[in-house]
Short mmCIF file of C-alpha atoms in Angstrom, two decimals:
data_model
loop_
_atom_site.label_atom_id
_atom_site.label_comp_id
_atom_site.label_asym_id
_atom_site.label_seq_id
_atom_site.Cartn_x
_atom_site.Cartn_y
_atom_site.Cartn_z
CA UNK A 1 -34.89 -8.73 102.34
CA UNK A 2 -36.82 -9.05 99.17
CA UNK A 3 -34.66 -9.71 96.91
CA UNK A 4 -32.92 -12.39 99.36
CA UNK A 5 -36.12 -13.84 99.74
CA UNK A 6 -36.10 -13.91 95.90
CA UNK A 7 -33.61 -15.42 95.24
CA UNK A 8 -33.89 -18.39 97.63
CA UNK A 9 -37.16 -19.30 95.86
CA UNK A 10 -35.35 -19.24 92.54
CA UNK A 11 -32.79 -21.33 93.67
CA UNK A 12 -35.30 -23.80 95.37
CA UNK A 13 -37.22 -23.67 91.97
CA UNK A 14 -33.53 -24.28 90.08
CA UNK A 15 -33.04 -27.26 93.03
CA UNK A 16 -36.57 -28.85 92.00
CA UNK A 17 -35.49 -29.24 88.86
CA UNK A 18 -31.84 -31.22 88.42
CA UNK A 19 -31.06 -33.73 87.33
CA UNK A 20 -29.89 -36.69 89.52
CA UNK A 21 -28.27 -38.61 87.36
CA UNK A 22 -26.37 -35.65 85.55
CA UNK A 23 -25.28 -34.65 88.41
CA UNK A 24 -23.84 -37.42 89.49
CA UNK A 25 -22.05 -37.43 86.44
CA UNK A 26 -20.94 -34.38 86.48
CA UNK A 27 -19.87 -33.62 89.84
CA UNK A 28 -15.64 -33.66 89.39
CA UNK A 29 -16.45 -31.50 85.90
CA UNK A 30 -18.86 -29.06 88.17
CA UNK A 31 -16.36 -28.31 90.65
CA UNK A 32 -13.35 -27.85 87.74
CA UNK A 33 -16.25 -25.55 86.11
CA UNK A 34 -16.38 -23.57 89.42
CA UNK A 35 -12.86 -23.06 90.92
CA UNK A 36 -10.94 -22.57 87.42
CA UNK A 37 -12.88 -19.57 85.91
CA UNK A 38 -13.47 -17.92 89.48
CA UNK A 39 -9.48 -17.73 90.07
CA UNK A 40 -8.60 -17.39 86.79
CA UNK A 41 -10.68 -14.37 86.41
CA UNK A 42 -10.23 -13.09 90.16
CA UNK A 43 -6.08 -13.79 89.03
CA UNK A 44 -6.44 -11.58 85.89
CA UNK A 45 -8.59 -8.52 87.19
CA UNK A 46 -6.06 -8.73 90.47
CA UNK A 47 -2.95 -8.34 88.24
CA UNK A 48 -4.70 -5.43 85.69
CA UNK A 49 -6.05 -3.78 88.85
CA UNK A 50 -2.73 -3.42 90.15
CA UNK A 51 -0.90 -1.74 87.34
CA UNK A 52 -4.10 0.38 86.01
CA UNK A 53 -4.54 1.65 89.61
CA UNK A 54 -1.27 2.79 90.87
CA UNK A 55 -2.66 3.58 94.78
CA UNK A 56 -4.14 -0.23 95.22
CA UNK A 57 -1.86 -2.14 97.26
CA UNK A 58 -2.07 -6.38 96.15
CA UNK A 59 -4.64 -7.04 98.64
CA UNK A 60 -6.99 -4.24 97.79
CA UNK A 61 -6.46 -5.82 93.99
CA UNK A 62 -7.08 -9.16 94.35
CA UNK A 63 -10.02 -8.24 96.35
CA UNK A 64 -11.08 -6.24 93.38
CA UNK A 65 -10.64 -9.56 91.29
CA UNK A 66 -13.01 -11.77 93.48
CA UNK A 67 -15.81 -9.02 93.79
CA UNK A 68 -15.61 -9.48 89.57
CA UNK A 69 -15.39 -12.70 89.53
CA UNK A 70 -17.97 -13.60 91.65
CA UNK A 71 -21.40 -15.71 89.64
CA UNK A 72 -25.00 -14.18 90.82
CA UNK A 73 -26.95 -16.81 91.18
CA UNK A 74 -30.01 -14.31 91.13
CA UNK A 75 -28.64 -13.43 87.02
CA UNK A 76 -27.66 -16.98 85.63
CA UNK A 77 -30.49 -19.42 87.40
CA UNK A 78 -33.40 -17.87 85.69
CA UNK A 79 -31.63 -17.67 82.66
CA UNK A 80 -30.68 -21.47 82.73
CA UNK A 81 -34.68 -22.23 83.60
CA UNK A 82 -35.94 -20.63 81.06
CA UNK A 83 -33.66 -22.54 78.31
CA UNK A 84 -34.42 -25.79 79.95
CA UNK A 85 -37.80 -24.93 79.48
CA UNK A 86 -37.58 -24.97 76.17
CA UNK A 87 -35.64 -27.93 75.64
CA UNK A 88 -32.18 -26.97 75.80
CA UNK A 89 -29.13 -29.18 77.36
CA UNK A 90 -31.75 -31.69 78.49
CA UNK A 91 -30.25 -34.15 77.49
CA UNK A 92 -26.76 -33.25 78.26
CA UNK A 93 -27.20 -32.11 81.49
CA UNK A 94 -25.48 -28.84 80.92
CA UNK A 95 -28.32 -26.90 83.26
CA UNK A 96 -27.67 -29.03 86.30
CA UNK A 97 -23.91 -28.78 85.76
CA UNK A 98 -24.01 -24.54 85.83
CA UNK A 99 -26.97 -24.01 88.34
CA UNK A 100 -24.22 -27.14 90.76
CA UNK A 101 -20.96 -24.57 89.72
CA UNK A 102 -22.65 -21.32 90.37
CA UNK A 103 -23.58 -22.33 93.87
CA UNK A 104 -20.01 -23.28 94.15
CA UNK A 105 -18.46 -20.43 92.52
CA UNK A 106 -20.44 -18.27 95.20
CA UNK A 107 -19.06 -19.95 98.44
CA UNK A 108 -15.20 -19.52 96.59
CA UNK A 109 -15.80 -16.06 95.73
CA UNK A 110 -16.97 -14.86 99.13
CA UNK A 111 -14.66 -17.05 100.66
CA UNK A 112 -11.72 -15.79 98.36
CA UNK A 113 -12.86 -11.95 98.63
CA UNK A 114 -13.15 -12.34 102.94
CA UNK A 115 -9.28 -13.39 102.87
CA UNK A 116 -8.03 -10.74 100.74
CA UNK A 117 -10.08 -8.09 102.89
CA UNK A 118 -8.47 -9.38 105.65
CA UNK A 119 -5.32 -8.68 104.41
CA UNK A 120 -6.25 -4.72 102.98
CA UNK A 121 -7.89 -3.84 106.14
CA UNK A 122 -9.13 -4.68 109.64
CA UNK A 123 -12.46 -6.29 109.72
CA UNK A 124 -15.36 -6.57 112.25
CA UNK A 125 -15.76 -10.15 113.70
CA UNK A 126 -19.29 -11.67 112.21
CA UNK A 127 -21.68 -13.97 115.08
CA UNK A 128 -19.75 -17.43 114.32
CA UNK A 129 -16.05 -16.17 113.18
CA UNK A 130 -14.26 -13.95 114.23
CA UNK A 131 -11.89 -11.04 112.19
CA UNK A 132 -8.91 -13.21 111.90
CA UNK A 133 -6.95 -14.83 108.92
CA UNK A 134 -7.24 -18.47 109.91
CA UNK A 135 -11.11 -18.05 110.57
CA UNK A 136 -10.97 -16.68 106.56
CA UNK A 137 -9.07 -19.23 105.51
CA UNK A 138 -11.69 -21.62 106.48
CA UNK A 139 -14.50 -20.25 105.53
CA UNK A 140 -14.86 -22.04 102.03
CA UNK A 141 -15.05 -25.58 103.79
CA UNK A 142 -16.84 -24.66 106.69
CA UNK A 143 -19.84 -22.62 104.54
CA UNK A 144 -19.55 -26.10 101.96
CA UNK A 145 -19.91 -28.59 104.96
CA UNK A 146 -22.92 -25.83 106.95
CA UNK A 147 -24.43 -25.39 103.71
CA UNK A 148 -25.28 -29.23 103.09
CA UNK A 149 -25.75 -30.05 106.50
CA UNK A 150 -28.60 -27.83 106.98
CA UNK A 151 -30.31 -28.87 103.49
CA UNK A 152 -30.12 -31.98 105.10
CA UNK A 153 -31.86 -31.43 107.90
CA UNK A 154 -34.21 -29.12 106.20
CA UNK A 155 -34.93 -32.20 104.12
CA UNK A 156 -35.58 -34.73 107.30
CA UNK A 157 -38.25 -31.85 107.92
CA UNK A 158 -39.30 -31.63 104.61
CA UNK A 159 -40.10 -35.44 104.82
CA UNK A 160 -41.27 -35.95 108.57
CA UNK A 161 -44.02 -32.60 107.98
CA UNK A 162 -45.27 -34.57 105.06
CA UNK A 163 -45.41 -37.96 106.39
CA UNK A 164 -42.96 -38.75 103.04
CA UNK A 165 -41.59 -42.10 103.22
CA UNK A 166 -38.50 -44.21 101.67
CA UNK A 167 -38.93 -44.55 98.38
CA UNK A 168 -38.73 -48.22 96.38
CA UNK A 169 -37.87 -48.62 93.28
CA UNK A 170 -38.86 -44.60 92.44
CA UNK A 171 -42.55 -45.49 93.51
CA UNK A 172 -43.42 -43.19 96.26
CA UNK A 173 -45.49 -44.88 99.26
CA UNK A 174 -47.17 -41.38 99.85
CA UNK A 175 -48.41 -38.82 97.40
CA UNK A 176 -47.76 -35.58 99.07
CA UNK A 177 -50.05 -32.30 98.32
CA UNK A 178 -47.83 -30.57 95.97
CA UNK A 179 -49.68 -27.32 98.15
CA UNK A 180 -48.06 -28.62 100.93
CA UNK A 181 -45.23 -29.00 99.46
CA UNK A 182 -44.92 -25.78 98.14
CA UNK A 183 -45.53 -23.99 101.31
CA UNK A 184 -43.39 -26.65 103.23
CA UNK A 185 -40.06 -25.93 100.92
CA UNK A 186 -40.18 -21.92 100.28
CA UNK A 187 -40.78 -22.00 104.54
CA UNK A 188 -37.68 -23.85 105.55
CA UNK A 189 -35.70 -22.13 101.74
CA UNK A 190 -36.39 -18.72 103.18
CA UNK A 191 -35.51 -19.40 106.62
CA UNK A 192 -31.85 -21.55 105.91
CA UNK A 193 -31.06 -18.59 103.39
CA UNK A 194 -31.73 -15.58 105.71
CA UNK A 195 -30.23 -17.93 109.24
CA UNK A 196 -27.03 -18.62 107.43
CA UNK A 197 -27.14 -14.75 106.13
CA UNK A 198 -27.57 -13.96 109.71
CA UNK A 199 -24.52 -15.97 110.90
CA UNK A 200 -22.38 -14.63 108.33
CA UNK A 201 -22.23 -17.51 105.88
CA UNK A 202 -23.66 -16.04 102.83
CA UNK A 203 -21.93 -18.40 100.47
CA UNK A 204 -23.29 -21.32 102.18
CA UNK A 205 -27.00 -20.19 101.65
CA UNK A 206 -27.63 -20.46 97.88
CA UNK A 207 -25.50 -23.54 98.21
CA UNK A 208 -28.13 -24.61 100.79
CA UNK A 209 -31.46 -23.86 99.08
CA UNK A 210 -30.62 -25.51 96.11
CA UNK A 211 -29.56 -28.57 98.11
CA UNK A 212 -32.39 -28.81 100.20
CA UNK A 213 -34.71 -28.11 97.00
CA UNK A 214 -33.02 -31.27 95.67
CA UNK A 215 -33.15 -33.48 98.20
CA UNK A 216 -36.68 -32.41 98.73
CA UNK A 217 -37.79 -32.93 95.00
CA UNK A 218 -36.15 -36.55 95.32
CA UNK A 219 -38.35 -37.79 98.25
CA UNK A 220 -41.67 -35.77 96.47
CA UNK A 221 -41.02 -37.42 93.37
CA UNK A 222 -40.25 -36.01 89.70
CA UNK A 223 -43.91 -35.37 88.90
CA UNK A 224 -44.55 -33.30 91.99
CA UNK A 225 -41.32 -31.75 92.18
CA UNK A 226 -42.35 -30.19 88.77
CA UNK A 227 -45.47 -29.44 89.82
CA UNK A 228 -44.12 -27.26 92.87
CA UNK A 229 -41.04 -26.11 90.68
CA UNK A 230 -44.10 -24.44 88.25
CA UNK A 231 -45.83 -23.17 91.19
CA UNK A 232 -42.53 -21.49 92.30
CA UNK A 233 -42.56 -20.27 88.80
CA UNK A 234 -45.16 -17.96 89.07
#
């Protein structure tokens, strides 16, 4: 529970802190940056598992390939913070691109490693799908679509607790409390990451955090989403 509860504050803190406009950029290149490496990787540990390990049937290797290939968030967010910090790929965008594709390579590695388990063995059902191949098979989409559709409605919290209206022109018609704010955003973090845990949708909750950490920082406001992004920090 800790280091769940870790994590979601590092990925709201990661959230805080992209970049809009790279983003927006960068969206086609952050999904190519997330589904190439993750199969090509999950592709070539499958095919070297299968001939270095003579008992693994395919399924058990290509399992084997998504457990490697899978991103932690937990290892390359912090790491990505901390050279932003000091200045690097500002400009570029290159942090917002890898924090976007590591939240995407998560939901395809989970998703990819639940269909090959299905296939090596017979698995329990989880509390919103059940053990069956189809219900694998569309678990990428459905922890994309869950995972954005509760940052958004963690965001329309977000807003309505702090009385945070439509912005004009990027000049914000309420300052919030950035204390508020802070306890606000690591409350309704915390509880999307460990609800969608709880349903079985693990993928979709750092994909989740960090959305609702951006959407949040948008209606705050860059100077106050830094502000809570450094309180995060600490």
């Amino acid at each position: 529970a800790a280091r769940t509860a870790a994590l979601a504050l590092i990925l709201a803190r990661a959230g805080l802190g992209l970049d809009a406009d790279a983003l927006a950029k960068y969206r086609f290149s952050a999904i190519i940056l997330a589904v190439c490496p993750c199969l090509v990787e999950a592709t070539v540990v499958g095919i070297l598992s299968y001939f270095f390990f003579q008992d693994f049937t395919p399924s058990w290797c290509a399992t084997l390939g998504f457990v490697v290939a899978a991103v932690s968030p937990a290892v390359v967010v912090p790491s990505l913070l901390g050279l932003e910090q000091r200045g690097y790929g500002r400009g570029s965008g290159v942090p917002t691109l890898v924090v976007a594709a590591a939240a995407l390579d998560d939901v395809l590695s989970l998703s990819g490693f639940g269909v090959s388990l299905g296939f090596a063995v017979s698995v329990s059902s989880g509390p919103l799908l059940p053990a069956t191949l189809w219900a694998d098979a569309i678990r990428a989409p459905l922890e994309i679509v869950s995972g954005l559709l509760i940052a958004f409605i963690g965001a329309t919290i977000f807003k309505a607790l702090l009385g945070l209206n439509n912005t004009t022109q990027d000049k914000l018609l309420v300052i919030p409390d950035p204390v508020a704010s802070t306890a606000v955003i690591s409350a309704l973090c915390l509880v999307s990451t460990f609800g969608l845990k709880r349903l079985g949708l693990s993928g979709a909750s750092a994909l989740s955090t960090l959305a609702l950490s951006f959407l949040a920082g948008r209606a705050m406001g860059k100077s106050c989403a830094n502000d809570v992004g450094s309180r995060l920090s600490i």
